[in-house]
Structures are given as structure tokens and as C-alpha cells.
PDB file of C-alpha atoms in Angstrom:
ATOM      1  CA  MET H   1      39.131  87.796  40.916  1.00 43.00           C
ATOM      2  CA  ALA H   2      40.398  84.318  40.098  1.00 46.00           C
ATOM      3  CA  VAL H   3      38.528  82.662  37.266  1.00 45.00           C
ATOM      4  CA  MET H   4      37.861  79.071  36.433  1.00 51.00           C
ATOM      5  CA  THR H   5      39.719  77.574  33.538  1.00 56.00           C
ATOM      6  CA  ILE H   6      37.565  76.291  30.694  1.00 72.00           C
ATOM      7  CA  GLU H   7      38.904  73.056  29.250  1.00 70.00           C
ATOM      8  CA  LEU H   8      38.003  71.579  25.860  1.00 69.00           C
ATOM      9  CA  THR H   9      38.621  68.192  24.392  1.00 71.00           C
ATOM     10  CA  ASP H  10      39.712  68.054  20.761  1.00 70.00           C
ATOM     11  CA  SER H  11      36.301  66.682  19.760  1.00 74.00           C
ATOM     12  CA  GLU H  12      34.502  69.511  21.591  1.00 78.00           C
ATOM     13  CA  LEU H  13      36.736  72.020  19.853  1.00 76.00           C
ATOM     14  CA  LYS H  14      35.935  70.501  16.436  1.00 80.00           C
ATOM     15  CA  GLU H  15      32.215  70.608  17.224  1.00 80.00           C
ATOM     16  CA  ILE H  16      32.434  74.276  18.220  1.00 81.00           C
ATOM     17  CA  CYS H  17      34.301  75.075  14.995  1.00 79.00           C
ATOM     18  CA  LYS H  18      31.661  73.334  12.846  1.00 84.00           C
ATOM     19  CA  ASN H  19      28.446  74.298  14.637  1.00 83.00           C
ATOM     20  CA  GLU H  20      27.455  77.983  14.729  1.00 85.00           C
ATOM     21  CA  THR H  21      25.069  77.513  17.673  1.00 88.00           C
ATOM     22  CA  ARG H  22      27.764  75.765  19.728  1.00 87.00           C
ATOM     23  CA  ARG H  23      30.200  78.512  18.793  1.00 85.00           C
ATOM     24  CA  GLU H  24      27.813  81.186  20.063  1.00 89.00           C
ATOM     25  CA  LEU H  25      27.179  79.289  23.305  1.00 88.00           C
ATOM     26  CA  PHE H  26      30.904  78.868  23.761  1.00 87.00           C
ATOM     27  CA  LEU H  27      31.425  82.611  23.246  1.00 87.00           C
ATOM     28  CA  GLU H  28      28.836  83.325  25.946  1.00 91.00           C
ATOM     29  CA  GLN H  29      30.689  80.969  28.277  1.00 89.00           C
ATOM     30  CA  LEU H  30      33.997  82.719  27.533  1.00 89.00           C
ATOM     31  CA  ILE H  31      32.469  86.119  28.205  1.00 92.00           C
ATOM     32  CA  ASN H  32      30.878  84.961  31.464  1.00 92.00           C
ATOM     33  CA  GLU H  33      34.122  83.416  32.715  1.00 91.00           C
ATOM     34  CA  TYR H  34      36.768  85.857  31.493  1.00 92.00           C
ATOM     35  CA  SER H  35      35.263  89.294  30.751  1.00 93.00           C
ATOM     36  CA  GLN H  36      36.289  90.919  34.050  1.00 93.00           C
ATOM     37  CA  SER H  37      39.801  89.489  33.880  1.00 92.00           C
ATOM     38  CA  VAL H  38      40.274  90.509  30.250  1.00 94.00           C
ATOM     39  CA  LEU H  39      38.955  93.991  31.021  1.00 94.00           C
ATOM     40  CA  TRP H  40      41.324  94.385  33.968  1.00 93.00           C
ATOM     41  CA  LEU H  41      44.280  93.080  32.001  1.00 93.00           C
ATOM     42  CA  ALA H  42      43.516  95.440  29.115  1.00 93.00           C
ATOM     43  CA  TYR H  43      43.139  98.310  31.560  1.00 92.00           C
ATOM     44  CA  THR H  44      46.568  97.631  33.037  1.00 89.00           C
ATOM     45  CA  TYR H  45      48.001  98.281  29.590  1.00 88.00           C
ATOM     46  CA  VAL H  46      45.935 101.164  28.246  1.00 87.00           C
ATOM     47  CA  LYS H  47      44.857 102.882  31.499  1.00 85.00           C
ATOM     48  CA  ASP H  48      41.566 103.924  29.914  1.00 86.00           C
ATOM     49  CA  VAL H  49      38.306 102.209  30.856  1.00 91.00           C
ATOM     50  CA  GLN H  50      36.533 102.823  27.542  1.00 92.00           C
ATOM     51  CA  LEU H  51      39.509 101.699  25.505  1.00 91.00           C
ATOM     52  CA  ALA H  52      39.901  98.622  27.712  1.00 93.00           C
ATOM     53  CA  GLU H  53      36.220  97.807  27.098  1.00 94.00           C
ATOM     54  CA  GLU H  54      36.734  98.140  23.346  1.00 93.00           C
ATOM     55  CA  ILE H  55      39.762  95.870  23.516  1.00 94.00           C
ATOM     56  CA  MET H  56      37.778  93.357  25.566  1.00 95.00           C
ATOM     57  CA  GLN H  57      35.030  93.279  22.921  1.00 94.00           C
ATOM     58  CA  ASP H  58      37.633  92.911  20.195  1.00 94.00           C
ATOM     59  CA  VAL H  59      39.289  90.043  22.088  1.00 94.00           C
ATOM     60  CA  PHE H  60      36.052  88.089  22.338  1.00 93.00           C
ATOM     61  CA  MET H  61      35.136  88.748  18.708  1.00 92.00           C
ATOM     62  CA  THR H  62      38.592  87.536  17.683  1.00 91.00           C
ATOM     63  CA  CYS H  63      38.157  84.405  19.803  1.00 87.00           C
ATOM     64  CA  TYR H  64      34.769  83.829  18.199  1.00 87.00           C
ATOM     65  CA  ARG H  65      36.031  84.307  14.641  1.00 87.00           C
ATOM     66  CA  LYS H  66      39.323  82.469  15.080  1.00 86.00           C
ATOM     67  CA  ILE H  67      38.488  79.567  17.370  1.00 83.00           C
ATOM     68  CA  GLU H  68      39.783  77.262  14.619  1.00 83.00           C
ATOM     69  CA  LEU H  69      43.266  78.652  15.280  1.00 80.00           C
ATOM     70  CA  PHE H  70      43.184  77.506  18.899  1.00 80.00           C
ATOM     71  CA  ARG H  71      45.386  74.403  18.936  1.00 77.00           C
ATOM     72  CA  ASN H  72      44.392  73.157  22.395  1.00 74.00           C
ATOM     73  CA  ASP H  73      48.069  72.895  23.399  1.00 78.00           C
ATOM     74  CA  SER H  74      47.501  75.538  26.079  1.00 77.00           C
ATOM     75  CA  SER H  75      44.464  76.455  28.146  1.00 83.00           C
ATOM     76  CA  ILE H  76      41.674  78.638  26.782  1.00 85.00           C
ATOM     77  CA  LYS H  77      42.547  81.127  29.532  1.00 87.00           C
ATOM     78  CA  THR H  78      46.148  81.336  28.311  1.00 87.00           C
ATOM     79  CA  TRP H  79      44.990  81.797  24.729  1.00 89.00           C
ATOM     80  CA  ILE H  80      42.535  84.580  25.659  1.00 91.00           C
ATOM     81  CA  TYR H  81      45.185  86.354  27.718  1.00 92.00           C
ATOM     82  CA  ARG H  82      47.681  86.092  24.874  1.00 90.00           C
ATOM     83  CA  VAL H  83      45.104  87.584  22.468  1.00 92.00           C
ATOM     84  CA  THR H  84      44.425  90.363  25.014  1.00 94.00           C
ATOM     85  CA  VAL H  85      48.098  91.200  25.492  1.00 92.00           C
ATOM     86  CA  ASN H  86      48.628  91.316  21.718  1.00 90.00           C
ATOM     87  CA  LYS H  87      45.574  93.561  21.180  1.00 91.00           C
ATOM     88  CA  CYS H  88      46.775  95.892  23.937  1.00 89.00           C
ATOM     89  CA  LYS H  89      50.273  96.126  22.499  1.00 85.00           C
ATOM     90  CA  ASP H  90      48.795  96.826  19.053  1.00 82.00           C
ATOM     91  CA  GLN H  91      46.622  99.556  20.532  1.00 83.00           C
ATOM     92  CA  LEU H  92      49.539 101.135  22.365  1.00 78.00           C
ATOM     93  CA  ARG H  93      51.575 101.186  19.166  1.00 70.00           C
ATOM     94  CA  LYS H  94      48.706 102.979  17.407  1.00 67.00           C
ATOM     95  CA  LYS H  95      48.310 105.507  20.208  1.00 61.00           C
ATOM     96  CA  THR H  96      51.931 106.557  20.670  1.00 48.00           C
ATOM     97  CA  ILE H  97      51.297 109.903  18.957  1.00 34.00           C
ATOM     98  CA  LYS H  98      48.039 110.696  20.750  1.00 38.00           C
ATOM     99  CA  ARG H  99      48.577 109.610  24.326  1.00 35.00           C
ATOM    100  CA  PHE H 100      46.446 111.443  26.829  1.00 30.00           C
ATOM    101  CA  LEU H 101      47.170 111.035  30.497  1.00 29.00           C
ATOM    102  CA  SER H 102      43.940 111.608  32.352  1.00 30.00           C
ATOM    103  CA  LYS H 103      42.896 110.888  35.871  1.00 31.00           C
ATOM    104  CA  GLU H 104      39.556 109.247  35.340  1.00 35.00           C
ATOM    105  CA  GLU H 105      37.478 107.928  38.150  1.00 36.00           C
ATOM    106  CA  LYS H 106      38.171 104.274  38.652  1.00 39.00           C
ATOM    107  CA  THR H 107      35.231 101.939  38.879  1.00 39.00           C
ATOM    108  CA  GLU H 108      34.980  99.875  42.006  1.00 43.00           C
ATOM    109  CA  ASP H 109      32.792  97.026  40.772  1.00 42.00           C
ATOM    110  CA  TYR H 110      35.796  94.707  40.525  1.00 43.00           C
ATOM    111  CA  TYR H 111      36.375  94.907  44.265  1.00 44.00           C
ATOM    112  CA  GLY H 112      33.270  92.949  45.136  1.00 46.00           C
ATOM    113  CA  SER H 113      31.381  93.339  48.373  1.00 45.00           C
ATOM    114  CA  SER H 114      32.202  91.994  51.792  1.00 44.00           C
ATOM    115  CA  LYS H 115      30.544  91.425  55.149  1.00 50.00           C
ATOM    116  CA  GLU H 116      33.066  93.629  56.983  1.00 51.00           C
ATOM    117  CA  HIS H 117      32.143  96.482  59.275  1.00 57.00           C
ATOM    118  CA  PRO H 118      31.438  99.577  57.099  1.00 62.00           C
ATOM    119  CA  GLU H 119      34.512 101.486  58.323  1.00 61.00           C
ATOM    120  CA  GLN H 120      36.739  98.447  57.762  1.00 62.00           C
ATOM    121  CA  GLU H 121      35.254  97.928  54.310  1.00 63.00           C
ATOM    122  CA  ILE H 122      36.004 101.552  53.398  1.00 64.00           C
ATOM    123  CA  LEU H 123      39.580 101.250  54.710  1.00 60.00           C
ATOM    124  CA  SER H 124      40.038  98.022  52.746  1.00 62.00           C
ATOM    125  CA  LYS H 125      38.803  99.694  49.576  1.00 65.00           C
ATOM    126  CA  ILE H 126      41.134 102.628  50.123  1.00 66.00           C
ATOM    127  CA  GLU H 127      44.078 100.261  50.619  1.00 69.00           C
ATOM    128  CA  ASP H 128      43.039  98.206  47.568  1.00 67.00           C
ATOM    129  CA  GLN H 129      42.793 101.404  45.521  1.00 71.00           C
ATOM    130  CA  LYS H 130      46.217 102.550  46.737  1.00 75.00           C
ATOM    131  CA  LEU H 131      47.714  99.204  45.759  1.00 76.00           C
ATOM    132  CA  ALA H 132      45.954  99.256  42.369  1.00 76.00           C
ATOM    133  CA  ASP H 133      47.212 102.813  41.755  1.00 79.00           C
ATOM    134  CA  LYS H 134      50.772 101.793  42.639  1.00 82.00           C
ATOM    135  CA  VAL H 135      50.606  98.747  40.364  1.00 82.00           C
ATOM    136  CA  MET H 136      49.232 100.949  37.575  1.00 82.00           C
ATOM    137  CA  ALA H 137      52.154 103.348  38.069  1.00 85.00           C
ATOM    138  CA  LEU H 138      54.694 100.595  37.371  1.00 87.00           C
ATOM    139  CA  PRO H 139      56.274 100.322  33.922  1.00 90.00           C
ATOM    140  CA  THR H 140      54.238  97.952  31.731  1.00 87.00           C
ATOM    141  CA  LYS H 141      56.776  95.134  31.803  1.00 89.00           C
ATOM    142  CA  PHE H 142      56.474  94.926  35.607  1.00 90.00           C
ATOM    143  CA  LYS H 143      52.791  95.808  35.823  1.00 87.00           C
ATOM    144  CA  GLU H 144      51.685  92.981  33.526  1.00 87.00           C
ATOM    145  CA  VAL H 145      53.483  90.262  35.496  1.00 89.00           C
ATOM    146  CA  ILE H 146      52.403  91.659  38.890  1.00 86.00           C
ATOM    147  CA  PHE H 147      48.790  91.779  37.689  1.00 83.00           C
ATOM    148  CA  MET H 148      48.833  88.287  36.222  1.00 85.00           C
ATOM    149  CA  HIS H 149      50.558  86.745  39.238  1.00 84.00           C
ATOM    150  CA  TYR H 150      48.770  88.440  42.127  1.00 79.00           C
ATOM    151  CA  PHE H 151      45.411  89.510  40.742  1.00 76.00           C
ATOM    152  CA  GLU H 152      44.857  86.582  38.380  1.00 77.00           C
ATOM    153  CA  GLU H 153      46.809  84.026  40.433  1.00 79.00           C
ATOM    154  CA  MET H 154      48.717  82.815  37.388  1.00 85.00           C
ATOM    155  CA  LYS H 155      51.821  80.658  37.599  1.00 88.00           C
ATOM    156  CA  VAL H 156      55.140  81.722  36.077  1.00 91.00           C
ATOM    157  CA  LYS H 157      54.821  79.032  33.389  1.00 91.00           C
ATOM    158  CA  GLU H 158      51.397  80.331  32.337  1.00 88.00           C
ATOM    159  CA  MET H 159      52.675  83.908  32.176  1.00 89.00           C
ATOM    160  CA  SER H 160      55.635  82.707  30.125  1.00 89.00           C
ATOM    161  CA  GLU H 161      53.261  81.169  27.564  1.00 88.00           C
ATOM    162  CA  ILE H 162      51.049  84.255  27.391  1.00 87.00           C
ATOM    163  CA  LEU H 163      53.845  86.794  27.151  1.00 89.00           C
ATOM    164  CA  LYS H 164      56.105  84.527  25.077  1.00 89.00           C
ATOM    165  CA  MET H 165      59.016  85.095  27.436  1.00 91.00           C
ATOM    166  CA  ASN H 166      61.515  82.938  29.250  1.00 93.00           C
ATOM    167  CA  GLU H 167      60.342  81.907  32.734  1.00 92.00           C
ATOM    168  CA  ASN H 168      63.482  83.418  34.284  1.00 93.00           C
ATOM    169  CA  THR H 169      62.630  86.767  32.686  1.00 93.00           C
ATOM    170  CA  ILE H 170      59.159  86.555  34.241  1.00 92.00           C
ATOM    171  CA  LYS H 171      60.664  85.775  37.657  1.00 92.00           C
ATOM    172  CA  THR H 172      63.105  88.666  37.353  1.00 93.00           C
ATOM    173  CA  ARG H 173      60.313  91.069  36.411  1.00 91.00           C
ATOM    174  CA  LEU H 174      58.163  89.834  39.298  1.00 90.00           C
ATOM    175  CA  ASN H 175      61.014  90.420  41.734  1.00 90.00           C
ATOM    176  CA  ARG H 176      61.800  93.844  40.308  1.00 92.00           C
ATOM    177  CA  GLY H 177      58.095  94.797  40.280  1.00 89.00           C
ATOM    178  CA  ARG H 178      57.754  93.773  43.934  1.00 87.00           C
ATOM    179  CA  SER H 179      60.859  95.803  44.789  1.00 89.00           C
ATOM    180  CA  LEU H 180      59.459  98.862  43.033  1.00 90.00           C
ATOM    181  CA  LEU H 181      56.142  98.507  44.889  1.00 84.00           C
ATOM    182  CA  LYS H 182      58.020  98.165  48.191  1.00 84.00           C
ATOM    183  CA  GLU H 183      60.014 101.314  47.378  1.00 86.00           C
ATOM    184  CA  MET H 184      56.773 103.183  46.640  1.00 84.00           C
ATOM    185  CA  TYR H 185      55.285 102.160  49.985  1.00 77.00           C
ATOM    186  CA  GLU H 186      58.499 103.032  51.832  1.00 78.00           C
ATOM    187  CA  LYS H 187      58.644 106.427  50.142  1.00 79.00           C
ATOM    188  CA  GLU H 188      54.999 107.038  51.011  1.00 74.00           C
ATOM    189  CA  GLY H 189      55.747 106.161  54.631  1.00 66.00           C
ATOM    190  CA  LEU H 190      58.630 108.659  54.710  1.00 58.00           C
ATOM    191  CA  ASP H 191      56.517 111.361  53.067  1.00 53.00           C
ATOM    192  CA  GLU H 192      53.788 111.037  55.713  1.00 50.00           C
ATOM    193  CA  ASP H 193      56.208 111.806  58.610  1.00 46.00           C
TER     194      ASP H 193
END
């Protein structure tokens, strides 16, 4: 699920800000590169596919409307993730009164296909789903760093910029999140005996 990082020079950024056609082409490029990652990140926060899709659309519209605010002192990817995290936190604040916990079917299109033997592919998907479910069960502060680090292959420094947190806090949360996942797997192993 790793995505390429789009880089812009200052002159390219100015051109995008001034030229509506370039802005629209740039938005298409952002959507093509980051839509799945933004959707997954939003889903890790809100745990609702439709709401995550709405947030994703809102993120890209915000990026389109506010590209002038991008200072080019971080990567576009970092900026988009920061916008996504902020939109998710805003949404969660709005929904605190009406929070519905539902067990919706999870889509599998983010798993991709493989050339494995059919039985092995099914077992892999089951294991991937188990891992995804365990990550989703973590408290948000651990879930977000686990997702960014392992699913998006982000470095601690990048996560620190996106979440506006000290790098040591990120490292602590990663370690604690890993410990919680390990405990879940160990408990599952004990329960199966």
C-alpha cells in the first residue's frame, strides 16, 4: 500500500496556485496517488467506510481549495495526511453524541491480488483481516501510529510532523501499540487451547 511521494518545486507550486487547469490536473494526481491511503487512514479513525469516503472527498477538496497554504516545507504526502488526521478528529468530535458501533462488512479491495495458490491466498487474507481487525481494536493513539508506520511505511519523523507530536512520543506509542497487538495474539492463542 506504499505510495509515491509527489514533490513540487516552489515555481511549480506557484504555477498550480495561479492556473486553474494546472490546479485541476494536480488534484487528479493527488487523488490517483493518495486516495487509497487517505481512505484507509480516515477509516482507522472513524471505523465507517461511508464516513471515511466523505472525509477523503473533503480532504481532497480542501487540498484543492487551499493549495496556496501549502508552504512546501514538508512533503505533499505529509500535508495530505495532516489534513486527513485533522478532518478525522473534527468528525469524531462532532459524532461523540451519536456514535454507532456497527460491524459492517469490510471491503477487501485494498488487499490487492496475488499469484499464490488459492488456499494460501485465502489464508493470507484471513490473517490480514485478523491483523487489520486487531489494529482497528487499538485505541486511536496507538492505531494511528501503527497504521502509518506499518501500512504506510512512514518514518517516525514524518509521523511526528503529521500528528504534531514529539518523536519520542511517537516511538513510545509504536512500542505500546506493538505490545498491545502481541497481547491480543497471545490471548487469542490461549483462548484457542
